[in-house]
Amino acid sequence: MIVTYNWLNEFVDFNLSPEELSHRLTMAGLEVDAMERLGDGLDNVVVARLSSVESHPGADRLTLCQVETGSGTVPVVCGARNHKAGDLVALAQVGSVLPGDFKIKKSKIRGEVSMGMLCSEKELGLAEEAEGIMILSADLPLGQPVFEALGLKDVRYEIGLTPNRPDCLSLLGVAREVAAMVGKPLKMPSVVVEEGGGSIDSLTSVSVEEAGLCPRYAARLIRGVRIGPSPEWLVRRLEAVGQRSINNVVDVTNYVLMELGHPLHAFDFSLLRQGRIVVRRPQEGQAFNTLDGAERILGSDNLAICDGVGPVALAGIMGGENSEVQPETTDILLESAYFNPVSIRRSSKRLGIHSESSHRFERGADVDMVPLALDRAASLIHEVAGGEIARGVIDIYPNRIEPRRISLEVQRSNRILGLDLEQQEVLRLLRSIGLEAEPATDREDEAVYVTVPTFRPDLEREIDLIEEVARLHGYDRIPVTMPAGRMICHQPAEHQRGVSSVREAMVGAGFSEVTNYSFIAPGAWDKLGLAGDDSRRETVRILNPLNEDQSVMRTSLVPSLLENVSRNLAYRLGDLRLFELRPVFRPLAGEELPEEGLRLVAALCGRREPEGWAQGAEKVDFFDLKGVAETLLESFSLSGVQWQSDAGELFLHPGKSCSLSVKASQLGTLGEVHPRTLESFGIDQPVFLLDLDFEALLKASGERPGFRPLSRYPDTERDSALLLDEEVPAQRLLDVLEGAKGKLVEDVVLFDLYRGKGIPEGKKSIALRVRYRSAEKTLTDDEINAAHEKLIKALCKKLEAQVR
């Protein structure tokens, strides 16, 4: 929004300096983005008279002028053609600096000396475009600075408004804020409408079919107007706020728009078919040409201003070419209305039109401003374009919009703002911006009742009024205090810690996490080769699936991860370490919602080490993934994990897989994916898969290991080799050792396995190393031998082992 210092002064009598006004507006929430002094530094541009105008002897398109300045006559070469001898013009004398840092110097143009420049409005920064030089009024004194002579010395403010302040999209709204700042009354423009001729009701009519979208519509009829250029004061006032002059009638509607903030529209009454207005929705797909020359395709969700046949304007947005005011127009139907903000916003966005009118209506115009803006515009049109205003006004307002009434508790306002304002001061502040505030005599606490006028649609709740109190009292006057707070360290829940621990362990092992949809295809279980009675085939179906491939909730993460492996291999990414830690969904009998539990699935394939000149070419195998699983189990402080060969999963290789359990609780499976399953997923190389139940893993996790002091005494190791039956698994050997070891055994390691020459068929040789240490003393050989002999005897007895 652009306002000027002088125009504001017409509404409020204040004597703030331009800089102070800028600061006060900004502190009141109306941030001044730019301040420009009009005419500043241009005192060397003076009023001058053309004593003679002759053709330039060396150029057909130039003229050679003799210009009187009041203190002498100087020659000036001019390229414009709209001047003649006797005209008063704006002369930029030698040494002047025009907007854009354009310096005027003495020059020679086609052999003729030029001592200045005759200026146009554009060159003086008064307009964006100009067709010729600026011709001034004949009664101005020679030699006086042009901006001073025309009363154009002013300060222009560009205000960046937030969307919730439509009331300040006008000079009146900003002036209301200034009046509150300086404590002076707001002066409203005087409106006198001189009516004559016939009654408007006998000449035209208005019907509103969509009262919800157009709650109020008013119109006046002015006949016999003369369309032409606007008077200089109107042109200058519009140009000062960034508006371009069009003609006297349209300029008045733009003037009232900037002055009062209410959009208006003027129709050529002779172009309205059947001489009437109908406010209704247009037909779906109807074409309509707006004033900008573009064809718009209207929809039934738009609102149109129609005549007796079809649309003549887009309500609240833009008029139409078929009713535009033309130079030959004589009769004007002037519209002033209020439209539903949501409807205007939707139509403006859909049609891609943003106008000064839609900018205000979509933010919320003032419904009570409708008659005042209409009368103000009719009075000005009569003043600048003549004509006769028909008697009466059409004002359709079937359902009055009542002002909102809000209560404000003074103590609560003070508590929120950190102030100590009295009730009377709060009343004064609110009344200063036009709010009707009165003490709440029916309440015991100090409160006020505020009736919010219709020009403030942003004030809806008590907190909005509290913000107004803060703004009007002054943000810079609110005491500054440092916020108080406590730092509380919350330990994450055990489940959350477990999830983080697993992710960190997997990433630390070189794996990348993937995330798949929770929906999969029912056919995934056939590709996996699950048995027909496998419980994982019982799934939760989606009521409205996007497609059949995402129609059921997954009960296993394996199919999705194998699809990830297949897709990466198709892109020739053969060395993969992928994992997913996500929930699966198992239906519960008689329950509406399924059971959700986290599972961890990891896949490994390709090279053991990254490709390179110093790395080997070995492929990963079962034990690579087993090592990852062991590291993961250690992070949960799990002990006594049973590794049972043959996992029993149909999608894993029966000779190269195992299951994991602890204390009869099944943790998951690990192994090489079955070739048949690989084929169903289009995978042509070995893949090793880990599938763990995270919830079971978390439940079985042990306590975090505590600190144990290191022994200060030396250790001693004893090695032994034993013959065992081939069927005895290593885990069985470790279990016996765990049960037989005493307090002196610190560690047991199986370090060798041998089959072959010297070993009977059906037997194997396993070598173990036992480390002994005491925390209390240095062990003797007798103590170590006795402990080791006890350990070997237990193995021989329980496993029928033989010492080699």
XYZ file of N, CA and C in Angstrom, residues 338-569:
696
model
N -20.346 -5.606 -1.692
C -19.523 -6.403 -0.788
C -19.684 -7.858 -1.208
N -18.545 -8.543 -1.401
C -18.570 -9.929 -1.850
C -17.891 -10.835 -0.827
N -18.317 -12.085 -0.814
C -17.758 -13.072 0.102
C -16.263 -13.266 -0.168
N -15.408 -13.068 0.842
C -13.946 -13.153 0.611
C -13.490 -14.501 0.072
N -14.053 -15.593 0.586
C -13.626 -16.928 0.144
C -13.954 -17.138 -1.326
N -15.141 -16.679 -1.744
C -15.547 -16.826 -3.150
C -14.615 -16.044 -4.071
N -14.269 -14.813 -3.686
C -13.382 -13.997 -4.521
C -11.991 -14.627 -4.592
N -11.507 -15.132 -3.454
C -10.173 -15.737 -3.438
C -10.120 -16.953 -4.356
N -11.133 -17.796 -4.293
C -11.148 -18.999 -5.139
C -11.229 -18.642 -6.618
N -12.101 -17.705 -6.951
C -12.253 -17.319 -8.356
C -10.981 -16.667 -8.882
N -10.375 -15.805 -8.075
C -9.148 -15.127 -8.488
C -8.029 -16.127 -8.747
N -7.898 -17.116 -7.869
C -6.847 -18.123 -8.047
C -7.134 -18.994 -9.264
N -8.370 -19.420 -9.428
C -8.706 -20.331 -10.527
C -8.543 -19.660 -11.880
N -8.921 -18.387 -11.965
C -8.852 -17.678 -13.239
C -7.498 -16.996 -13.467
N -6.645 -16.999 -12.451
C -5.318 -16.402 -12.609
C -5.350 -14.884 -12.735
N -6.284 -14.236 -12.033
C -6.391 -12.769 -12.081
C -6.157 -12.218 -10.682
N -5.262 -11.250 -10.576
C -5.077 -10.538 -9.316
C -5.159 -9.049 -9.607
N -6.180 -8.404 -9.069
C -6.404 -6.985 -9.307
C -6.449 -6.245 -7.979
N -6.422 -4.907 -8.054
C -6.548 -4.102 -6.838
C -7.869 -4.420 -6.134
N -8.881 -4.699 -6.928
C -10.190 -5.010 -6.366
C -10.178 -6.363 -5.653
N -9.700 -7.401 -6.330
C -9.692 -8.735 -5.712
C -8.763 -8.763 -4.507
N -7.671 -7.994 -4.556
C -6.727 -7.946 -3.439
C -7.430 -7.517 -2.160
N -8.384 -6.603 -2.280
C -9.100 -6.114 -1.096
C -10.282 -7.005 -0.720
N -11.055 -7.421 -1.725
C -12.230 -8.233 -1.404
C -11.858 -9.581 -0.801
N -10.791 -10.202 -1.289
C -10.455 -11.530 -0.782
C -9.877 -11.478 0.627
N -9.436 -10.295 1.081
C -8.946 -10.146 2.448
C -10.037 -9.675 3.396
N -11.127 -9.186 2.843
C -12.243 -8.764 3.672
C -12.460 -7.277 3.624
N -13.393 -6.824 2.764
C -13.709 -5.397 2.674
C -14.680 -5.026 3.797
N -15.059 -3.767 3.845
C -15.968 -3.253 4.875
C -17.367 -3.143 4.284
N -18.273 -3.974 4.778
C -19.623 -3.962 4.222
C -20.333 -2.638 4.497
N -19.980 -1.957 5.590
C -20.622 -0.688 5.913
C -20.067 0.473 5.098
N -18.961 0.232 4.369
C -18.378 1.276 3.531
C -19.079 1.362 2.175
N -19.937 0.411 1.859
C -20.577 0.348 0.542
C -21.304 1.653 0.198
N -22.227 2.166 1.020
C -22.944 3.400 0.625
C -22.058 4.639 0.632
N -21.121 4.746 1.581
C -20.259 5.922 1.647
C -19.363 5.999 0.420
N -18.744 4.882 0.042
C -17.885 4.882 -1.139
C -18.688 5.203 -2.394
N -19.907 4.688 -2.473
C -20.761 4.952 -3.629
C -21.087 6.440 -3.737
N -21.493 7.039 -2.630
C -21.849 8.457 -2.654
C -20.625 9.334 -2.912
N -19.471 8.969 -2.332
C -18.249 9.746 -2.552
C -17.853 9.732 -4.026
N -17.943 8.564 -4.657
C -17.581 8.464 -6.072
C -18.585 9.201 -6.952
N -19.886 9.067 -6.639
C -20.901 9.766 -7.442
C -20.711 11.279 -7.369
N -20.381 11.766 -6.172
C -20.169 13.211 -6.001
C -18.963 13.686 -6.806
N -17.863 12.902 -6.789
C -16.662 13.303 -7.524
C -16.861 13.203 -9.032
N -17.584 12.182 -9.481
C -17.858 12.070 -10.917
C -18.681 13.265 -11.393
N -19.651 13.649 -10.584
C -20.460 14.828 -10.937
C -19.579 16.071 -10.998
N -18.557 16.125 -10.142
C -17.664 17.281 -10.101
C -16.728 17.332 -11.304
N -16.174 16.182 -11.706
C -15.134 16.205 -12.750
C -15.667 15.835 -14.130
N -16.869 15.228 -14.201
C -17.381 14.806 -15.504
C -18.780 15.334 -15.778
N -19.321 16.104 -14.842
C -20.648 16.663 -15.062
C -21.720 15.599 -14.944
N -22.838 15.824 -15.651
C -23.935 14.872 -15.631
C -24.916 15.116 -14.505
N -25.915 14.257 -14.447
C -26.993 14.385 -13.470
C -27.154 13.052 -12.747
N -27.132 13.099 -11.413
C -27.253 11.892 -10.593
C -28.727 11.612 -10.361
N -29.188 10.441 -10.798
C -30.602 10.076 -10.624
C -30.951 10.054 -9.145
N -32.188 10.372 -8.869
C -32.632 10.427 -7.482
C -32.689 9.009 -6.881
N -32.181 8.920 -5.635
C -32.248 7.648 -4.928
C -31.050 6.756 -5.217
N -31.011 5.703 -4.456
C -29.925 4.724 -4.581
C -30.514 3.333 -4.404
N -30.029 2.397 -5.201
C -30.423 0.995 -5.017
C -29.442 0.379 -4.023
N -29.941 -0.143 -2.917
C -29.086 -0.768 -1.895
C -29.761 -2.044 -1.425
N -29.296 -3.172 -1.955
C -29.855 -4.478 -1.604
C -28.998 -5.088 -0.505
N -29.586 -5.206 0.677
C -28.863 -5.689 1.858
C -29.843 -6.495 2.706
N -30.195 -7.711 2.239
C -31.270 -8.456 2.895
C -30.928 -8.925 4.305
N -29.728 -9.360 4.543
C -29.355 -9.898 5.853
C -28.181 -9.086 6.405
N -28.477 -8.239 7.340
C -27.449 -7.334 7.883
C -26.356 -8.128 8.603
N -25.114 -7.766 8.349
C -23.970 -8.372 9.027
C -23.707 -7.572 10.294
N -23.984 -8.189 11.438
C -23.867 -7.489 12.700
C -22.409 -7.450 13.156
N -21.996 -6.353 13.780
C -20.627 -6.273 14.309
C -20.389 -7.339 15.381
N -19.181 -7.808 15.450
C -18.797 -8.826 16.425
C -18.594 -8.181 17.796
N -18.970 -8.893 18.858
C -18.815 -8.377 20.227
C -17.897 -9.326 20.996
N -16.818 -8.777 21.556
C -15.801 -9.583 22.235
C -15.530 -8.989 23.604
N -15.290 -9.857 24.574
C -14.916 -9.390 25.906
C -13.404 -9.495 26.075
N -12.846 -8.578 26.851
C -11.412 -8.560 27.112
C -11.190 -8.388 28.604
N -10.472 -9.341 29.199
C -10.134 -9.264 30.618
C -8.832 -8.483 30.762
N -8.881 -7.373 31.461
C -7.733 -6.480 31.570
C -6.567 -7.173 32.272
N -6.848 -7.896 33.364
C -5.765 -8.564 34.088
C -5.072 -9.603 33.221
N -5.841 -10.335 32.427
C -5.237 -11.339 31.542
C -4.368 -10.640 30.484
N -4.831 -9.529 29.958
C -4.040 -8.775 28.993
C -2.719 -8.332 29.603
N -2.768 -7.815 30.836
C -1.542 -7.392 31.507
C -0.606 -8.566 31.772
N -1.186 -9.702 32.138
C -0.365 -10.874 32.446
C 0.358 -11.377 31.201
N -0.314 -11.365 30.066
C 0.295 -11.844 28.825
C 1.360 -10.873 28.324
N 1.084 -9.576 28.436
C 1.990 -8.568 27.880
C 3.061 -8.121 28.871
N 2.900 -8.454 30.141
C 3.866 -7.980 31.127
C 3.700 -6.515 31.446
N 2.459 -6.005 31.319
C 2.181 -4.589 31.574
C 1.316 -4.436 32.816
N 1.044 -3.202 33.172
C 0.178 -2.918 34.317
C -0.751 -1.765 33.942
N -1.551 -1.984 32.892
C -2.436 -0.934 32.399
C -3.749 -0.938 33.163
N -4.274 0.253 33.396
C -5.585 0.388 34.026
C -6.687 0.165 32.986
N -7.865 -0.100 33.479
C -9.001 -0.358 32.584
C -9.275 0.842 31.686
N -9.187 2.054 32.240
C -9.463 3.249 31.449
C -8.445 3.431 30.326
N -7.181 3.054 30.582
C -6.166 3.172 29.546
C -6.429 2.170 28.423
N -6.862 0.965 28.778
C -7.201 -0.035 27.760
C -8.369 0.457 26.919
N -9.374 1.054 27.583
C -10.516 1.600 26.846
C -10.069 2.700 25.889
N -9.175 3.579 26.359
C -8.709 4.680 25.509
C -7.966 4.162 24.282
N -7.120 3.179 24.488
C -6.350 2.631 23.370
C -7.268 2.011 22.324
N -8.240 1.237 22.761
C -9.122 0.561 21.812
C -10.040 1.551 21.098
N -10.502 2.558 21.817
C -11.377 3.555 21.186
C -10.611 4.400 20.168
N -9.308 4.544 20.339
C -8.530 5.397 19.448
C -8.487 4.879 18.019
N -8.762 3.598 17.809
C -8.761 3.046 16.443
C -10.176 2.718 15.968
N -11.168 3.341 16.595
C -12.534 3.213 16.115
C -13.309 2.039 16.678
N -12.785 1.367 17.700
C -13.527 0.271 18.327
C -14.445 0.841 19.404
N -15.656 0.284 19.491
C -16.601 0.718 20.527
C -16.334 -0.114 21.771
N -15.668 0.472 22.757
C -15.293 -0.241 23.974
C -15.984 0.388 25.171
N -16.458 -0.476 26.086
C -17.140 -0.001 27.280
C -16.830 -0.938 28.445
N -16.839 -0.432 29.670
C -16.564 -1.304 30.816
C -17.628 -2.387 30.947
N -17.209 -3.578 31.399
C -18.136 -4.689 31.614
C -18.697 -4.575 33.015
N -19.818 -3.856 33.155
C -20.388 -3.596 34.485
C -21.054 -4.825 35.085
N -21.336 -5.839 34.277
C -22.000 -7.036 34.790
C -21.010 -8.083 35.288
N -19.720 -7.748 35.336
C -18.709 -8.703 35.779
C -17.940 -8.118 36.953
N -17.483 -8.994 37.831
C -16.742 -8.549 39.006
C -15.305 -8.180 38.670
N -14.713 -8.898 37.720
C -13.340 -8.607 37.352
C -13.298 -7.393 36.419
N -12.101 -6.822 36.281
C -11.930 -5.685 35.378
C -11.918 -6.202 33.951
N -13.005 -5.982 33.239
C -13.111 -6.440 31.852
C -13.801 -5.355 31.048
N -13.658 -5.454 29.741
C -14.321 -4.512 28.842
C -15.009 -5.304 27.743
N -16.089 -4.745 27.223
C -16.780 -5.301 26.066
C -16.435 -4.427 24.858
N -16.076 -5.092 23.782
C -15.659 -4.373 22.582
C -16.549 -4.776 21.417
N -17.182 -3.797 20.803
C -17.936 -4.022 19.574
C -17.012 -3.699 18.408
N -16.714 -4.726 17.624
C -15.723 -4.590 16.549
C -16.417 -4.108 15.285
N -16.039 -2.955 14.753
C -16.659 -2.470 13.507
C -16.318 -3.386 12.341
N -17.114 -3.293 11.293
C -16.957 -4.203 10.151
C -15.690 -3.952 9.351
N -15.006 -2.827 9.598
C -13.766 -2.620 8.851
C -12.583 -3.373 9.470
N -12.804 -4.082 10.591
C -11.736 -4.870 11.198
C -12.139 -6.355 11.264
N -12.187 -7.047 10.121
C -12.580 -8.467 10.146
C -11.546 -9.368 10.812
N -10.338 -8.854 11.058
C -9.286 -9.681 11.663
C -9.441 -9.843 13.161
N -10.282 -9.016 13.807
C -10.456 -9.105 15.254
C -11.592 -10.079 15.556
N -11.212 -11.283 15.995
C -12.195 -12.341 16.209
C -12.223 -12.857 17.646
N -11.098 -12.758 18.371
C -11.001 -13.344 19.702
C -10.367 -12.345 20.668
N -10.387 -12.733 21.935
C -9.806 -11.863 22.962
C -8.321 -11.620 22.709
N -7.614 -12.647 22.278
C -6.174 -12.497 22.069
C -5.877 -11.488 20.961
N -6.805 -11.340 19.999
C -6.624 -10.323 18.955
C -6.685 -8.919 19.551
N -7.589 -8.743 20.522
C -7.674 -7.435 21.184
C -6.440 -7.182 22.035
N -5.910 -8.220 22.657
C -4.685 -8.073 23.450
C -3.531 -7.641 22.551
N -3.490 -8.184 21.348
C -2.464 -7.768 20.397
C -2.632 -6.292 20.035
N -3.873 -5.840 19.900
C -4.111 -4.429 19.597
C -3.634 -3.547 20.744
N -3.877 -3.988 21.980
C -3.416 -3.214 23.138
C -1.895 -3.092 23.104
N -1.210 -4.200 22.825
C 0.262 -4.178 22.755
C 0.734 -3.253 21.647
N 0.083 -3.327 20.489
C 0.492 -2.532 19.336
C 0.288 -1.038 19.592
N -0.859 -0.701 20.172
C -1.176 0.707 20.389
C -0.384 1.294 21.554
N -0.142 0.507 22.566
C 0.664 0.983 23.694
C 2.114 1.164 23.255
N 2.551 0.320 22.297
C 3.911 0.418 21.766
C 4.713 -0.819 22.092
N 5.111 -1.527 21.050
C 5.926 -2.725 21.282
C 7.217 -2.368 22.016
N 7.752 -1.158 21.714
C 9.008 -0.763 22.337
C 8.841 -0.393 23.808
N 7.604 -0.321 24.282
C 7.353 0.016 25.690
C 7.028 -1.213 26.522
N 6.995 -2.374 25.901
C 6.754 -3.612 26.642
C 8.071 -4.028 27.301
N 8.085 -4.275 28.615
C 9.340 -4.604 29.298
C 9.958 -5.888 28.763
N 11.279 -5.886 28.698
C 12.024 -7.035 28.199
C 12.479 -7.878 29.381
N 12.166 -9.143 29.366
C 12.603 -10.064 30.416
C 13.182 -11.307 29.765
N 14.164 -11.870 30.406
C 14.745 -13.115 29.916
C 13.818 -14.270 30.270
N 13.567 -15.155 29.325
C 12.680 -16.285 29.626
C 13.324 -17.234 30.626
N 12.507 -17.760 31.533
C 12.983 -18.720 32.522
C 12.585 -20.124 32.085
N 13.455 -21.054 32.322
C 13.149 -22.434 31.936
C 14.083 -23.409 32.612
N 13.690 -24.649 32.639
C 14.510 -25.707 33.216
C 14.905 -26.677 32.128
N 16.102 -27.168 32.249
C 16.548 -28.203 31.325
C 16.297 -29.556 31.968
N 15.472 -30.342 31.332
C 15.131 -31.666 31.837
C 15.623 -32.693 30.830
N 16.424 -33.600 31.310
C 16.958 -34.644 30.441
C 16.076 -35.883 30.551
N 15.363 -36.193 29.513
C 14.499 -37.362 29.497
C 15.222 -38.522 28.825
N 15.269 -39.630 29.522
C 15.826 -40.827 28.920
C 14.823 -41.403 27.938
N 15.252 -41.753 26.734
C 14.300 -42.371 25.800
C 13.804 -43.700 26.342
N 12.617 -44.099 25.914
C 12.031 -45.360 26.364
C 12.903 -46.528 25.909
N 12.755 -47.647 26.622
C 13.583 -48.822 26.321
C 13.406 -49.267 24.878
N 12.165 -49.243 24.401
C 11.901 -49.662 23.024
C 12.619 -48.742 22.041
N 12.561 -47.436 22.302
C 13.215 -46.463 21.429
C 14.722 -46.637 21.459
N 15.269 -46.895 22.653
C 16.712 -47.129 22.749
C 17.106 -48.369 21.958
N 16.255 -49.404 22.024
C 16.556 -50.634 21.293
C 16.558 -50.416 19.786
N 15.590 -49.648 19.283
C 15.525 -49.366 17.848
C 16.773 -48.610 17.415
N 17.162 -47.598 18.194
C 18.367 -46.834 17.856
C 19.600 -47.714 17.893
N 19.661 -48.617 18.875
C 20.814 -49.499 18.999
C 20.953 -50.410 17.792
N 19.828 -50.960 17.321
C 19.863 -51.849 16.161
C 20.300 -51.080 14.919
N 19.734 -49.920 14.716
C 20.097 -49.139 13.533
C 21.581 -48.778 13.555
N 22.070 -48.351 14.699
C 23.481 -47.991 14.798
C 24.370 -49.195 14.542
N 23.977 -50.376 15.073
C 24.780 -51.584 14.884
C 24.814 -51.985 13.412
N 23.659 -51.895 12.727
C 23.615 -52.302 11.326
C 24.381 -51.319 10.439
N 24.214 -50.038 10.705
C 24.962 -49.044 9.919
C 26.457 -49.180 10.185
N 26.802 -49.455 11.440
C 28.197 -49.655 11.772
C 28.802 -50.866 11.084
N 27.967 -51.847 10.744
C 28.427 -53.032 10.033
C 28.458 -52.824 8.524
N 28.165 -51.609 8.076
C 28.251 -51.298 6.647
C 26.972 -51.459 5.878
N 25.851 -51.618 6.566
C 24.570 -51.817 5.894
C 23.883 -50.477 5.651
N 23.055 -50.429 4.595
C 22.236 -49.258 4.272
C 20.779 -49.582 4.546
N 20.085 -48.654 5.178
C 18.690 -48.896 5.520
C 17.778 -48.580 4.341
N 16.776 -49.412 4.141
C 15.755 -49.181 3.119
C 14.409 -49.062 3.821
N 13.477 -48.392 3.170
C 12.113 -48.252 3.689
C 11.141 -48.593 2.579
N 10.322 -49.594 2.805
C 9.349 -50.027 1.808
C 7.942 -49.745 2.292
N 6.980 -49.802 1.373
C 5.579 -49.630 1.728
C 5.131 -50.751 2.664
N 4.176 -50.429 3.516
C 3.609 -51.446 4.400
C 2.598 -52.321 3.667
N 2.287 -51.959 2.415
C 1.328 -52.727 1.619
C 2.091 -53.555 0.586
N 1.682 -54.795 0.407
C 2.315 -55.646 -0.595
C 1.242 -56.407 -1.350
N 1.692 -57.189 -2.335
C 0.770 -57.995 -3.140
C 0.537 -59.349 -2.468
N -0.690 -59.901 -2.545
C -0.948 -61.224 -1.967
C -0.063 -62.307 -2.576
N 0.351 -62.145 -3.829
C 1.178 -63.136 -4.489
C 2.603 -63.196 -3.972
N 2.980 -62.264 -3.066
C 4.346 -62.271 -2.541
C 4.631 -63.544 -1.767
N 3.607 -64.117 -1.129
C 3.827 -65.328 -0.328
C 4.095 -66.545 -1.229
N 3.504 -66.539 -2.432
C 3.793 -67.635 -3.379
C 5.219 -67.517 -3.894
N 5.672 -66.290 -4.169
C 7.049 -66.117 -4.617
C 8.030 -66.536 -3.520
N 7.618 -66.363 -2.273
C 8.482 -66.738 -1.163
C 8.446 -68.236 -0.892
N 7.389 -68.883 -1.391
C 7.268 -70.330 -1.218
C 6.762 -70.739 0.139
N 5.962 -69.883 0.794
C 5.420 -70.245 2.103
C 4.406 -71.373 1.966
N 4.328 -72.196 2.995
C 3.359 -73.289 3.006
C 1.944 -72.724 3.038
N 0.994 -73.531 2.576
C -0.379 -73.063 2.507
C -0.982 -72.740 3.852
N -0.514 -73.407 4.926
C -1.053 -73.149 6.254
C -0.174 -72.217 7.074
N 0.797 -71.573 6.439
C 1.670 -70.642 7.153
C 0.850 -69.449 7.639
N 1.015 -69.094 8.908
C 0.223 -68.011 9.502
C 0.483 -66.662 8.843
N 1.632 -66.544 8.170
C 1.942 -65.272 7.522
C 1.079 -65.017 6.293
N 0.364 -66.038 5.825
C -0.571 -65.843 4.717
C -1.870 -65.186 5.168
N -2.110 -65.142 6.469
C -3.305 -64.480 6.998
C -2.997 -62.995 7.129
N -3.558 -62.199 6.253
C -3.213 -60.780 6.171
C -4.429 -59.881 6.370
N -4.169 -58.614 6.584
C -5.209 -57.589 6.676
C -5.365 -56.958 5.302
N -6.564 -57.014 4.734
C -6.796 -56.449 3.405
C -7.116 -54.962 3.514
N -6.647 -54.200 2.518
C -6.924 -52.766 2.441
C -8.293 -52.574 1.792
N -9.117 -51.708 2.375
C -10.462 -51.499 1.835
C -10.432 -50.794 0.484
N -9.550 -49.826 0.338
C -9.485 -49.068 -0.923
C -8.049 -49.017 -1.427
N -7.492 -50.162 -1.849
C -6.086 -50.183 -2.281
C -5.875 -49.399 -3.565
N -4.666 -48.853 -3.721
C -4.322 -48.144 -4.948
C -4.279 -49.097 -6.128
N -3.790 -50.320 -5.887
C -3.745 -51.351 -6.908
C -3.592 -52.698 -6.221
N -3.637 -53.774 -7.016
C -3.578 -55.116 -6.450
C -2.215 -55.394 -5.826
N -1.162 -54.749 -6.319
C 0.175 -54.974 -5.770
C 0.359 -54.339 -4.396
N -0.613 -53.566 -3.963
C -0.545 -52.961 -2.631
C -1.888 -53.115 -1.930
N -2.400 -54.332 -1.917
C -3.763 -54.567 -1.436
C -3.828 -55.201 -0.057
N -2.694 -55.714 0.495
C -2.712 -56.318 1.824
C -1.557 -55.752 2.644
N -1.742 -55.777 3.984
C -0.677 -55.357 4.884
C 0.333 -56.485 5.015
N 1.612 -56.146 5.060
C 2.641 -57.169 5.084
C 2.730 -57.836 6.464
N 3.008 -59.124 6.455
C 3.268 -59.886 7.679
C 4.735 -60.299 7.754
N 5.506 -59.976 6.732
C 6.936 -60.254 6.708
C 7.620 -59.189 5.867
N 8.866 -58.858 6.255
C 9.643 -57.884 5.498
C 10.464 -58.517 4.390
N 10.517 -59.860 4.364
C 11.412 -60.563 3.443
C 11.087 -60.281 1.974
N 9.813 -60.379 1.530
C 9.542 -60.156 0.102
C 9.993 -58.778 -0.393
N 9.716 -57.740 0.404
C 10.082 -56.384 -0.022
C 11.595 -56.228 -0.122
N 12.338 -56.809 0.829
C 13.790 -56.669 0.795
C 14.393 -57.434 -0.378
N 13.830 -58.612 -0.694
C 14.326 -59.347 -1.847
C 14.020 -58.597 -3.140
N 12.894 -57.882 -3.183
C 12.594 -57.032 -4.344
C 13.636 -55.915 -4.452
N 14.045 -55.345 -3.301
C 15.092 -54.317 -3.314
C 16.398 -54.881 -3.865
N 16.749 -56.095 -3.435
C 17.972 -56.730 -3.921
C 17.890 -56.953 -5.416
N 16.749 -57.485 -5.883
C 16.571 -57.756 -7.307
C 16.682 -56.484 -8.133
N 16.078 -55.390 -7.641
C 16.091 -54.136 -8.394
C 17.508 -53.561 -8.464
N 18.247 -53.643 -7.367
C 19.621 -53.139 -7.363
C 20.533 -53.970 -8.251
N 20.322 -55.282 -8.244
C 21.128 -56.135 -9.118
C 20.842 -55.842 -10.578
